[in-house]
Amino acid sequence: MSISEKYFPQEPQSPELKTAIPGPQSKAKLEELSAVYDTKAAYFVTDYYKSLGNYIVDADGNKLLDSYCQISSIALGYNNPALLKVAHSDEMAVALCNRPALACFPSTDYYEILKKGLLSVAPKGLDKVCTAHTGSDANEMAFKAAFLFQASKKRGDKPFTSEELESVMENKLPGTSDMVILSFEKGFHGRLFGSLSTTRSKAIHKLDIPAFEWPKAPFPQLKYPLDQFQAENKAEEERCLKALEEIIVNSPAKIAAAIIEPVQSEGGDNHASPEFFQGIREITKKHGVILIVDEVQTGGGASGKMWLHEHYGIVPDIMTFSKKMQNAGFFFSEAGLAGDQPFRQFNTWCGDPSKALIARTIIEEIKDKNLLTSVTETGDYLYSKLEAISAKYDKMINLRGKGRGFFIAFDAPTPELRNKFIAECKKLGLNIGGCGEQGVRLRPALVFEKKHADILASIIDQAFSKI
Amino acid sequence: MSISEKYFPQEPQSPELKTAIPGPQSKAKLEELSAVYDTKAAYFVTDYYKSLGNYIVDADGNKLLDSYCQISSIALGYNNPALLKVAHSDEMAVALCNRPALACFPSTDYYEILKKGLLSVAPKGLDKVCTAHTGSDANEMAFKAAFLFQASKKRGDKPFTSEELESVMENKLPGTSDMVILSFEKGFHGRLFGSLSTTRSKAIHKLDIPAFEWPKAPFPQLKYPLDQFQAENKAEEERCLKALEEIIVNSPAKIAAAIIEPVQSEGGDNHASPEFFQGIREITKKHGVILIVDEVQTGGGASGKMWLHEHYGIVPDIMTFSKKMQNAGFFFSEAGLAGDQPFRQFNTWCGDPSKALIARTIIEEIKDKNLLTSVTETGDYLYSKLEAISAKYDKMINLRGKGRGFFIAFDAPTPELRNKFIAECKKLGLNIGGCGEQGVRLRPALVFEKKHADILASIIDQAFSKI
């Protein structure tokens, strides 16, 4: 019996469509909701009671195979029994009804929850964790940690000056900081004011919002398939590494940290080689720049490793997470300590034990059901099938993500054709997501198996035949 | 039978102390936790299984009356049976196990949950809601809404220019914005990069973190008791209103929004009169500045009204909330719509149905048990008792919050004496919080009753007699 059959004996065998999507029920509910809540980005209204395993069910009873999974944030499929069990437990009820201010009044069981959960999958070299609330929040807390680390390194044992203490209340130097965070072209790190200043994905994410004038470095634009463009791609990565080092050396402001996704997700599933990331690690270390690896979308097992950067053999200073873990935060070692005084890195909740329990359960299931192995094998199987389909259609280009589990993507030749492709997939019962200008990203849950891959590949094949 | 007796028949009758605080169990657990998690701000380790009603129980079995309540974020006491019931429900399990990307795939029941919950207590004039994740997040999303509103008002029907589309990717004008958010001296609005730029509470919250050079206006520094300083306080408020209008008129940058707490909480429980807030509303309206009222700490019933600004008879453009609601976000009308296009105000989760269920239950209980009436009556009762104690001690000064339910505070003459007072309270079995430089704030749960007020007042009396 396969993993998904154990978890979801009642999972649909294939997509089942009853109406157009959105159907009449979805439309009626969206109209009702739109009077009080912004629904401009809505695809359809979802019945989470009926969704199961790899299938998302909408308000009209349409059952779609889901390879988007709430923008890459469902780890174990819908209504996973292990999650339902912890959701019904007393420890969950106590966590939900008594949400603590964790930094002031930590719970008696928080250490054990972290130890069995998040800390048991801490990436190499980063043995501490700071829990947060969303990916944007995790990234901004990581930025703060980097600023505080660099400032205290610079200040040494000296106390704050009266000039610092006064000027900071006016948001002015020297109390505030003129250090900066470097990010990479097409990167996405969130949408709050600090994180949005490092986000370089699309103009519509940033227009009309004030931003810090922080620097950006080029990210390699590789040519696919990778094995056919080795020399060009190597040169492109070397160009980017050289540019990074020049930006750091010539920066008028101290660069406190550089933040990078191990695969740029929102910005188009842009990959780079392990050597490129090793180069990033070397350059940042050499120049005293904290390296923050943003695993908000890439982390949690979808690449066949718990964290995608583990494919590259690097050890960052800070690694952020959210989405599939359902609990946001960052792992750190020395660089995340945020100084000797309390209340510098602080907020009311500092995380959420109910989410830490969900994360612990997801991690236990990943281990117990060997989901990383399953993702690797299913990912390879799916990649081969897509390679064959890609060979059939001129419109399916730049297939990428080989050897990266489910972290597979491809492009259509234009944004219009990409959008048409996604619409065709929906008509065939597949929920699938775009990324970048003309990319399509696969983000199934970790319980997606070969039988689902067969259906997915078949629908992709049909959809390309129609556009 | 009183409300707390109905909810918590087993609630302790009074504080019970077994060890010093933190005791040996708390210390051992903090040491263990500190190896992996920042515990520099920790008071003691809490046993949330044993905490009940108005009593917080620590790892050593000490039972303290809690008038701090997780930094003002516990509404119905610990382990409230109505919350435990919803926590054990199927709807909660489905919400926890299938966390949606709400803006893309809203759930079939989200409208009903909002309608019975948050929307049923929407402040006058603000009939829509945007759900978020924390108070900081809610405030920053409100800032973004204000920037988008002002920009689209300025741009009219014109499309984005190519210069805007290109410059924004470099974090430069004109694509990014040079508009600003105005806040008030001593205000606190959060700790992410945008919200921290509006926070003016304490230097330690801001040092070494980059900030936007946004303007601040003076907040009245009233003299207490209010009825003895009417003329001086009126003059002080007029000075502040005049200064605000001058800042707006002379600002080199367009002020998109002003954000203000109805009582400045973190910054010292600083009150101002209804007339002052009416003046703020008038001036902001006159000059086309969005008024954001930050009810993150003041909201949720602690003032005897659902939202504290309802004491002032004003209608802001946006009102943010979090803490006692356990679900963050903002209410809005026209000004929060964030333009005609999707994905401008957006993030992965856009809220959390599990938190919306908690909020719904808290709101249902507030109504069902008439908690606002109870808060008003108990608040008046407590205030009278504290007035009498204040008359006994020179060191208990500036009692404030009359007629504002539990939103009561007082000062000690120095920060040192304040800290000593709080330590004495702990020794007597009362968990209580400071604010500002030398303030003490009362933030009990809404289920705090006269019998608890008697114990609280008695401990405050004893503690002042000892310092």
Tab-separated table of C-alpha atoms in Angstrom, chain B residues 42-438:
chain	number	residue	atom	x	y	z
B	42	ALA	CA	11.817	35.556	30.228
B	43	TYR	CA	10.018	36.119	33.566
B	44	PHE	CA	9.310	32.474	34.380
B	45	VAL	CA	8.263	29.259	32.662
B	46	THR	CA	4.508	28.821	32.608
B	47	ASP	CA	2.423	25.694	32.983
B	48	TYR	CA	-0.450	26.453	30.639
B	49	TYR	CA	-2.104	23.144	31.477
B	50	LYS	CA	-2.537	24.254	35.087
B	51	SER	CA	-3.154	27.972	34.558
B	52	LEU	CA	-6.854	28.728	35.028
B	53	GLY	CA	-9.061	31.754	34.701
B	54	ASN	CA	-7.296	34.787	36.144
B	55	TYR	CA	-4.449	32.729	37.591
B	56	ILE	CA	-1.209	31.931	35.818
B	57	VAL	CA	0.630	28.905	37.207
B	58	ASP	CA	4.375	28.524	36.786
B	59	ALA	CA	6.564	25.436	36.392
B	60	ASP	CA	7.046	25.287	40.185
B	61	GLY	CA	3.325	25.316	40.929
B	62	ASN	CA	3.224	28.953	42.021
B	63	LYS	CA	-0.191	30.442	41.307
B	64	LEU	CA	-0.185	34.160	40.517
B	65	LEU	CA	-3.116	36.448	39.919
B	66	ASP	CA	-2.454	37.661	36.381
B	67	SER	CA	-3.048	41.307	35.523
B	68	TYR	CA	-0.571	41.257	32.610
B	69	CYS	CA	-2.122	38.378	30.635
B	70	GLN	CA	0.543	37.669	28.013
B	71	ILE	CA	1.129	41.359	27.342
B	72	SER	CA	-2.566	42.139	27.194
B	73	SER	CA	-3.499	39.315	24.863
B	74	ILE	CA	-5.584	36.861	26.925
B	75	ALA	CA	-9.253	37.849	26.649
B	76	LEU	CA	-11.220	35.139	28.459
B	77	GLY	CA	-8.760	33.845	31.064
B	78	TYR	CA	-6.659	30.710	30.889
B	79	ASN	CA	-8.271	27.500	29.688
B	80	ASN	CA	-11.639	29.083	29.129
B	81	PRO	CA	-14.160	26.275	28.495
B	82	ALA	CA	-15.769	28.009	25.513
B	83	LEU	CA	-12.353	28.271	23.855
B	84	LEU	CA	-11.461	24.696	24.768
B	85	LYS	CA	-14.703	23.607	23.132
B	86	VAL	CA	-13.984	25.332	19.819
B	87	ALA	CA	-10.371	24.142	20.020
B	88	HIS	CA	-11.605	20.539	20.128
B	89	SER	CA	-14.130	21.022	17.310
B	90	ASP	CA	-14.039	19.591	13.810
B	91	GLU	CA	-14.114	23.057	12.276
B	92	MET	CA	-10.931	23.911	14.184
B	93	ALA	CA	-9.234	20.683	13.091
B	94	VAL	CA	-10.086	21.361	9.448
B	95	ALA	CA	-8.825	24.946	9.776
B	96	LEU	CA	-5.551	23.822	11.396
B	97	CYS	CA	-4.798	20.974	8.995
B	98	ASN	CA	-5.635	22.811	5.763
B	99	ARG	CA	-4.396	26.349	6.266
B	100	PRO	CA	-5.514	28.170	3.124
B	101	ALA	CA	-3.965	30.880	1.035
B	102	LEU	CA	-7.110	32.857	1.841
B	103	ALA	CA	-6.881	35.464	-0.915
B	104	CYS	CA	-6.596	32.782	-3.628
B	105	PHE	CA	-8.559	29.847	-2.197
B	106	PRO	CA	-10.929	31.182	0.482
B	107	SER	CA	-12.801	28.549	2.447
B	108	THR	CA	-16.520	27.891	2.052
B	109	ASP	CA	-17.108	28.984	5.648
B	110	TYR	CA	-14.823	32.034	5.891
B	111	TYR	CA	-17.599	34.547	5.258
B	112	GLU	CA	-19.779	33.037	7.993
B	113	ILE	CA	-16.883	32.894	10.453
B	114	LEU	CA	-16.068	36.557	9.811
B	115	LYS	CA	-19.721	37.597	9.910
B	116	LYS	CA	-20.452	35.930	13.247
B	117	GLY	CA	-17.068	36.973	14.586
B	118	LEU	CA	-14.937	39.947	13.662
B	119	LEU	CA	-17.458	41.691	11.392
B	120	SER	CA	-20.133	41.585	14.092
B	121	VAL	CA	-18.004	43.998	16.131
B	122	ALA	CA	-16.728	46.127	13.249
B	123	PRO	CA	-16.410	49.721	14.442
B	124	LYS	CA	-18.889	52.234	13.090
B	125	GLY	CA	-18.208	53.173	9.483
B	126	LEU	CA	-15.691	50.406	8.781
B	127	ASP	CA	-17.563	47.462	7.346
B	128	LYS	CA	-14.785	45.475	5.654
B	129	VAL	CA	-11.926	43.500	7.134
B	130	CYS	CA	-8.457	42.487	6.025
B	131	THR	CA	-7.072	39.642	8.127
B	132	ALA	CA	-3.376	39.477	9.001
B	133	HIS	CA	-1.013	37.686	11.371
B	134	THR	CA	0.303	40.002	14.101
B	135	GLY	CA	-0.183	43.574	15.238
B	136	SER	CA	2.952	44.740	13.414
B	137	ASP	CA	1.794	42.983	10.282
B	138	ALA	CA	-1.691	44.511	10.553
B	139	ASN	CA	-0.219	47.994	10.924
B	140	GLU	CA	2.121	47.558	7.972
B	141	MET	CA	-0.689	46.241	5.791
B	142	ALA	CA	-2.690	49.298	6.821
B	143	PHE	CA	0.257	51.509	5.812
B	144	LYS	CA	0.388	49.787	2.445
B	145	ALA	CA	-3.344	50.285	1.997
B	146	ALA	CA	-2.883	53.995	2.727
B	147	PHE	CA	0.038	54.357	0.299
B	148	LEU	CA	-1.855	52.555	-2.454
B	149	PHE	CA	-4.971	54.619	-1.821
B	150	GLN	CA	-3.088	57.922	-1.960
B	151	ALA	CA	-1.066	56.889	-5.000
B	152	SER	CA	-4.106	55.815	-6.956
B	153	LYS	CA	-5.894	59.040	-5.988
B	154	LYS	CA	-2.918	60.981	-7.335
B	155	ARG	CA	-2.476	58.866	-10.465
B	156	GLY	CA	-6.156	58.728	-11.375
B	157	ASP	CA	-6.925	56.584	-14.400
B	158	LYS	CA	-3.425	56.838	-15.845
B	159	PRO	CA	-1.513	53.570	-16.214
B	160	PHE	CA	1.883	53.009	-14.579
B	161	THR	CA	4.635	54.666	-16.631
B	162	SER	CA	7.609	52.701	-17.902
B	163	GLU	CA	9.788	54.907	-15.699
B	164	GLU	CA	7.771	53.839	-12.658
B	165	LEU	CA	7.900	50.184	-13.646
B	166	GLU	CA	11.675	50.287	-14.084
B	167	SER	CA	12.683	52.533	-11.203
B	168	VAL	CA	10.693	50.544	-8.661
B	169	MET	CA	12.853	47.478	-9.301
B	170	GLU	CA	15.824	49.607	-8.177
B	171	ASN	CA	13.889	50.789	-5.090
B	172	LYS	CA	13.945	54.290	-6.573
B	173	LEU	CA	11.464	57.052	-7.311
B	174	PRO	CA	9.100	57.505	-9.042
B	175	GLY	CA	8.128	53.795	-8.930
B	176	THR	CA	8.616	53.553	-5.203
B	177	SER	CA	6.993	56.215	-3.054
B	178	ASP	CA	8.307	59.170	-1.101
B	179	MET	CA	5.076	59.502	0.831
B	180	VAL	CA	5.358	59.043	4.586
B	181	ILE	CA	3.444	57.815	7.630
B	182	LEU	CA	3.157	60.191	10.570
B	183	SER	CA	3.159	58.861	14.115
B	184	PHE	CA	3.148	60.396	17.568
B	185	GLU	CA	5.811	60.767	20.228
B	186	LYS	CA	5.877	57.735	22.548
B	187	GLY	CA	3.611	55.751	20.236
B	188	PHE	CA	4.211	52.030	19.702
B	189	HIS	CA	3.094	50.330	16.498
B	190	GLY	CA	5.315	47.297	16.168
B	191	ARG	CA	8.803	46.163	15.378
B	192	LEU	CA	9.064	45.311	11.716
B	193	PHE	CA	10.821	47.833	9.496
B	194	GLY	CA	7.817	49.965	8.539
B	195	SER	CA	6.037	49.721	11.871
B	196	LEU	CA	9.277	50.277	13.819
B	197	SER	CA	9.764	53.498	11.852
B	198	THR	CA	6.502	54.731	13.413
B	199	THR	CA	7.316	53.376	16.881
B	200	ARG	CA	8.625	56.093	19.218
B	201	SER	CA	8.427	54.353	22.573
B	202	LYS	CA	11.981	53.536	23.650
B	203	ALA	CA	15.441	53.715	22.121
B	204	ILE	CA	16.188	50.044	22.854
B	205	HIS	CA	13.347	49.093	20.493
B	206	LYS	CA	14.961	51.000	17.619
B	207	LEU	CA	18.745	51.210	18.027
B	208	ASP	CA	20.876	49.929	15.140
B	209	ILE	CA	17.871	49.168	12.913
B	210	PRO	CA	17.447	51.168	9.668
B	211	ALA	CA	14.357	53.372	9.665
B	212	PHE	CA	12.413	55.508	7.235
B	213	GLU	CA	12.754	59.213	8.009
B	214	TRP	CA	9.052	59.590	8.697
B	215	PRO	CA	7.677	62.499	10.743
B	216	LYS	CA	6.346	62.478	14.267
B	217	ALA	CA	3.984	64.827	16.026
B	218	PRO	CA	3.792	65.560	19.758
B	219	PHE	CA	1.335	63.594	21.890
B	220	PRO	CA	-0.167	65.461	24.837
B	221	GLN	CA	1.584	64.959	28.142
B	222	LEU	CA	-1.360	65.331	30.461
B	223	LYS	CA	-1.247	65.997	34.176
B	224	TYR	CA	-3.188	63.746	36.530
B	225	PRO	CA	-5.677	63.662	38.129
B	226	LEU	CA	-7.353	65.038	35.024
B	227	ASP	CA	-10.054	66.977	36.892
B	228	GLN	CA	-7.444	69.056	38.733
B	229	PHE	CA	-5.548	70.141	35.613
B	230	GLN	CA	-8.299	70.850	33.113
B	231	ALA	CA	-7.003	74.150	31.823
B	232	GLU	CA	-3.366	73.040	31.538
B	233	ASN	CA	-4.345	69.807	29.823
B	234	LYS	CA	-6.626	71.587	27.373
B	235	ALA	CA	-3.791	73.945	26.460
B	236	GLU	CA	-1.400	71.019	26.053
B	237	GLU	CA	-3.791	69.224	23.716
B	238	GLU	CA	-4.333	72.386	21.690
B	239	ARG	CA	-0.572	72.812	21.383
B	240	CYS	CA	-0.287	69.272	20.035
B	241	LEU	CA	-3.143	69.684	17.561
B	242	LYS	CA	-1.642	72.908	16.287
B	243	ALA	CA	1.752	71.253	15.922
B	244	LEU	CA	0.177	68.370	14.009
B	245	GLU	CA	-1.497	70.687	11.526
B	246	GLU	CA	1.741	72.611	11.031
B	247	ILE	CA	3.679	69.422	10.415
B	248	ILE	CA	1.131	68.278	7.834
B	249	VAL	CA	0.998	71.648	6.068
B	250	ASN	CA	4.772	72.070	6.011
B	251	SER	CA	5.727	68.477	5.281
B	252	PRO	CA	7.974	68.275	2.224
B	253	ALA	CA	6.586	64.774	1.606
B	254	LYS	CA	2.920	63.897	1.276
B	255	ILE	CA	1.701	62.325	4.527
B	256	ALA	CA	-0.274	59.293	3.380
B	257	ALA	CA	-1.569	58.407	6.829
B	258	ALA	CA	-1.287	59.212	10.514
B	259	ILE	CA	-1.335	56.350	13.012
B	260	ILE	CA	-2.301	56.767	16.642
B	261	GLU	CA	-3.206	54.584	19.615
B	262	PRO	CA	-6.379	55.678	21.465
B	263	VAL	CA	-4.316	55.239	24.644
B	264	GLN	CA	-0.561	54.968	24.134
B	265	SER	CA	0.115	51.643	25.806
B	266	GLU	CA	3.706	50.407	25.509
B	267	GLY	CA	4.835	54.060	25.675
B	268	GLY	CA	3.379	54.582	29.143
B	269	ASP	CA	-0.439	54.452	29.116
B	270	ASN	CA	-0.692	58.032	27.959
B	271	HIS	CA	-4.273	59.225	27.684
B	272	ALA	CA	-5.783	62.169	25.862
B	273	SER	CA	-9.319	63.541	25.780
B	274	PRO	CA	-12.101	62.731	23.310
B	275	GLU	CA	-11.785	66.335	22.103
B	276	PHE	CA	-8.127	65.763	21.237
B	277	PHE	CA	-8.970	62.711	19.153
B	278	GLN	CA	-11.864	64.567	17.521
B	279	GLY	CA	-9.349	67.266	16.635
B	280	ILE	CA	-7.018	64.670	15.108
B	281	ARG	CA	-9.891	63.318	13.039
B	282	GLU	CA	-10.834	66.791	11.841
B	283	ILE	CA	-7.302	67.817	10.873
B	284	THR	CA	-6.510	64.556	9.065
B	285	LYS	CA	-9.780	64.720	7.142
B	286	LYS	CA	-9.203	68.361	6.208
B	287	HIS	CA	-5.772	67.594	4.746
B	288	GLY	CA	-6.553	64.266	3.069
B	289	VAL	CA	-4.503	62.205	5.494
B	290	ILE	CA	-5.777	58.668	6.198
B	291	LEU	CA	-6.361	58.194	9.937
B	292	ILE	CA	-5.300	54.777	11.204
B	293	VAL	CA	-6.328	54.013	14.782
B	294	ASP	CA	-4.129	51.287	16.242
B	295	GLU	CA	-6.272	49.211	18.627
B	296	VAL	CA	-3.800	46.338	18.839
B	297	GLN	CA	-3.496	46.708	22.606
B	298	THR	CA	-6.512	48.873	23.432
B	299	GLY	CA	-9.094	46.854	21.515
B	300	GLY	CA	-11.053	43.745	22.365
B	301	GLY	CA	-13.150	45.020	25.245
B	302	ALA	CA	-10.660	45.961	27.977
B	303	SER	CA	-11.892	49.571	28.034
B	304	GLY	CA	-15.518	48.544	28.550
B	305	LYS	CA	-16.205	49.190	24.863
B	306	MET	CA	-15.163	46.821	22.121
B	307	TRP	CA	-12.733	49.424	20.744
B	308	LEU	CA	-11.347	52.159	22.897
B	309	HIS	CA	-11.775	54.870	20.251
B	310	GLU	CA	-15.537	54.378	20.595
B	311	HIS	CA	-15.196	56.373	23.834
B	312	TYR	CA	-14.233	59.339	21.654
B	313	GLY	CA	-17.023	59.284	19.085
B	314	ILE	CA	-14.684	59.323	16.086
B	315	VAL	CA	-14.690	57.299	12.860
B	316	PRO	CA	-11.168	56.566	11.592
B	317	ASP	CA	-10.446	55.430	8.030
B	318	ILE	CA	-8.704	52.246	9.144
B	319	MET	CA	-8.587	50.498	12.519
B	320	THR	CA	-6.042	47.762	13.273
B	321	PHE	CA	-6.374	44.981	15.854
B	322	SER	CA	-4.594	41.890	17.188
B	323	LYS	CA	-3.720	40.666	20.746
B	324	LYS	CA	-7.012	39.997	22.620
B	325	MET	CA	-8.732	39.129	19.346
B	326	GLN	CA	-6.020	36.472	18.780
B	327	ASN	CA	-6.569	37.258	15.101
B	328	ALA	CA	-4.848	40.309	13.649
B	329	GLY	CA	-6.002	42.573	10.853
B	330	PHE	CA	-7.713	45.823	10.089
B	331	PHE	CA	-11.192	47.132	9.508
B	332	PHE	CA	-11.609	49.603	6.697
B	333	SER	CA	-13.975	51.214	4.288
B	334	GLU	CA	-12.934	52.920	1.082
B	335	ALA	CA	-9.367	53.741	2.106
B	336	GLY	CA	-8.295	50.147	2.647
B	337	LEU	CA	-9.206	48.784	-0.749
B	338	ALA	CA	-5.643	48.867	-2.117
B	339	GLY	CA	-6.469	49.676	-5.714
B	340	ASP	CA	-8.317	47.879	-8.484
B	341	GLN	CA	-5.670	45.293	-9.304
B	342	PRO	CA	-5.094	42.026	-7.496
B	343	PHE	CA	-1.809	41.085	-5.808
B	344	ARG	CA	-0.921	44.579	-4.591
B	345	GLN	CA	-1.995	43.904	-1.001
B	346	PHE	CA	-1.204	40.217	-0.826
B	347	ASN	CA	0.705	37.489	0.965
B	348	THR	CA	0.556	33.704	1.180
B	349	TRP	CA	-1.904	33.228	4.027
B	350	CYS	CA	-3.690	36.586	4.403
B	351	GLY	CA	-4.853	35.529	7.847
B	352	ASP	CA	-5.625	32.208	9.492
B	353	PRO	CA	-9.072	30.581	9.805
B	354	SER	CA	-8.013	28.848	13.050
B	355	LYS	CA	-7.447	32.282	14.579
B	356	ALA	CA	-10.685	33.590	13.079
B	357	LEU	CA	-12.508	30.772	14.918
B	358	ILE	CA	-10.838	31.764	18.189
B	359	ALA	CA	-11.790	35.407	17.563
B	360	ARG	CA	-15.367	34.424	16.765
B	361	THR	CA	-15.622	32.504	20.032
B	362	ILE	CA	-14.122	35.338	22.079
B	363	ILE	CA	-16.606	37.769	20.516
B	364	GLU	CA	-19.550	35.413	21.105
B	365	GLU	CA	-18.549	35.083	24.766
B	366	ILE	CA	-18.112	38.845	25.182
B	367	LYS	CA	-21.696	39.248	23.996
B	368	ASP	CA	-23.193	36.211	25.695
B	369	LYS	CA	-21.698	36.938	29.120
B	370	ASN	CA	-22.091	40.749	28.869
B	371	LEU	CA	-18.391	41.108	29.501
B	372	LEU	CA	-18.251	44.760	28.423
B	373	THR	CA	-20.695	45.676	31.190
B	374	SER	CA	-18.737	43.614	33.670
B	375	VAL	CA	-15.479	45.270	32.618
B	376	THR	CA	-17.008	48.730	32.998
B	377	GLU	CA	-18.401	48.000	36.467
B	378	THR	CA	-15.369	46.130	37.743
B	379	GLY	CA	-13.099	48.798	36.241
B	380	ASP	CA	-14.948	51.561	38.101
B	381	TYR	CA	-14.838	49.525	41.316
B	382	LEU	CA	-11.113	48.887	40.934
B	383	TYR	CA	-10.378	52.500	40.061
B	384	SER	CA	-12.052	53.712	43.280
B	385	LYS	CA	-10.009	51.300	45.348
B	386	LEU	CA	-6.791	52.397	43.651
B	387	GLU	CA	-7.697	56.035	44.177
B	388	ALA	CA	-7.869	55.368	47.910
B	389	ILE	CA	-4.528	53.530	47.888
B	390	SER	CA	-2.908	56.251	45.804
B	391	ALA	CA	-3.951	58.788	48.469
B	392	LYS	CA	-1.960	56.763	51.022
B	393	TYR	CA	1.340	56.608	49.146
B	394	ASP	CA	3.449	59.418	47.718
B	395	LYS	CA	5.090	56.814	45.516
B	396	MET	CA	1.860	55.875	43.686
B	397	ILE	CA	1.259	58.756	41.302
B	398	ASN	CA	-0.590	59.723	38.144
B	399	LEU	CA	-3.416	57.215	38.496
B	400	ARG	CA	-5.277	57.258	35.192
B	401	GLY	CA	-7.898	55.470	33.135
B	402	LYS	CA	-11.071	56.474	34.993
B	403	GLY	CA	-14.114	55.369	33.048
B	404	ARG	CA	-11.973	53.271	30.726
B	405	GLY	CA	-12.725	49.853	32.222
B	406	PHE	CA	-9.520	47.945	32.967
B	407	PHE	CA	-7.340	50.379	31.033
B	408	ILE	CA	-5.927	51.710	34.286
B	409	ALA	CA	-2.321	52.687	34.970
B	410	PHE	CA	-0.229	54.599	37.479
B	411	ASP	CA	3.389	55.621	37.881
B	412	ALA	CA	6.127	55.251	40.417
B	413	PRO	CA	8.377	58.308	40.870
B	414	THR	CA	11.382	56.632	39.162
B	415	PRO	CA	12.040	53.657	36.885
B	416	GLU	CA	13.962	51.992	39.740
B	417	LEU	CA	11.035	52.274	42.161
B	418	ARG	CA	8.662	51.023	39.456
B	419	ASN	CA	10.811	47.958	38.912
B	420	LYS	CA	11.054	47.401	42.669
B	421	PHE	CA	7.274	47.690	42.932
B	422	ILE	CA	6.756	45.074	40.198
B	423	ALA	CA	9.209	42.735	41.915
B	424	GLU	CA	7.367	43.165	45.234
B	425	CYS	CA	4.058	42.380	43.549
B	426	LYS	CA	5.514	39.159	42.190
B	427	LYS	CA	6.636	38.153	45.677
B	428	LEU	CA	3.053	38.698	46.816
B	429	GLY	CA	1.628	36.558	44.014
B	430	LEU	CA	0.661	39.158	41.424
B	431	ASN	CA	1.907	39.117	37.830
B	432	ILE	CA	1.848	42.728	36.649
B	433	GLY	CA	3.455	44.653	33.786
B	434	GLY	CA	5.272	47.941	33.365
B	435	CYS	CA	5.017	50.420	30.518
B	436	GLY	CA	6.878	53.571	29.536
B	437	GLU	CA	9.723	54.676	31.794
B	438	GLN	CA	8.037	54.351	35.170
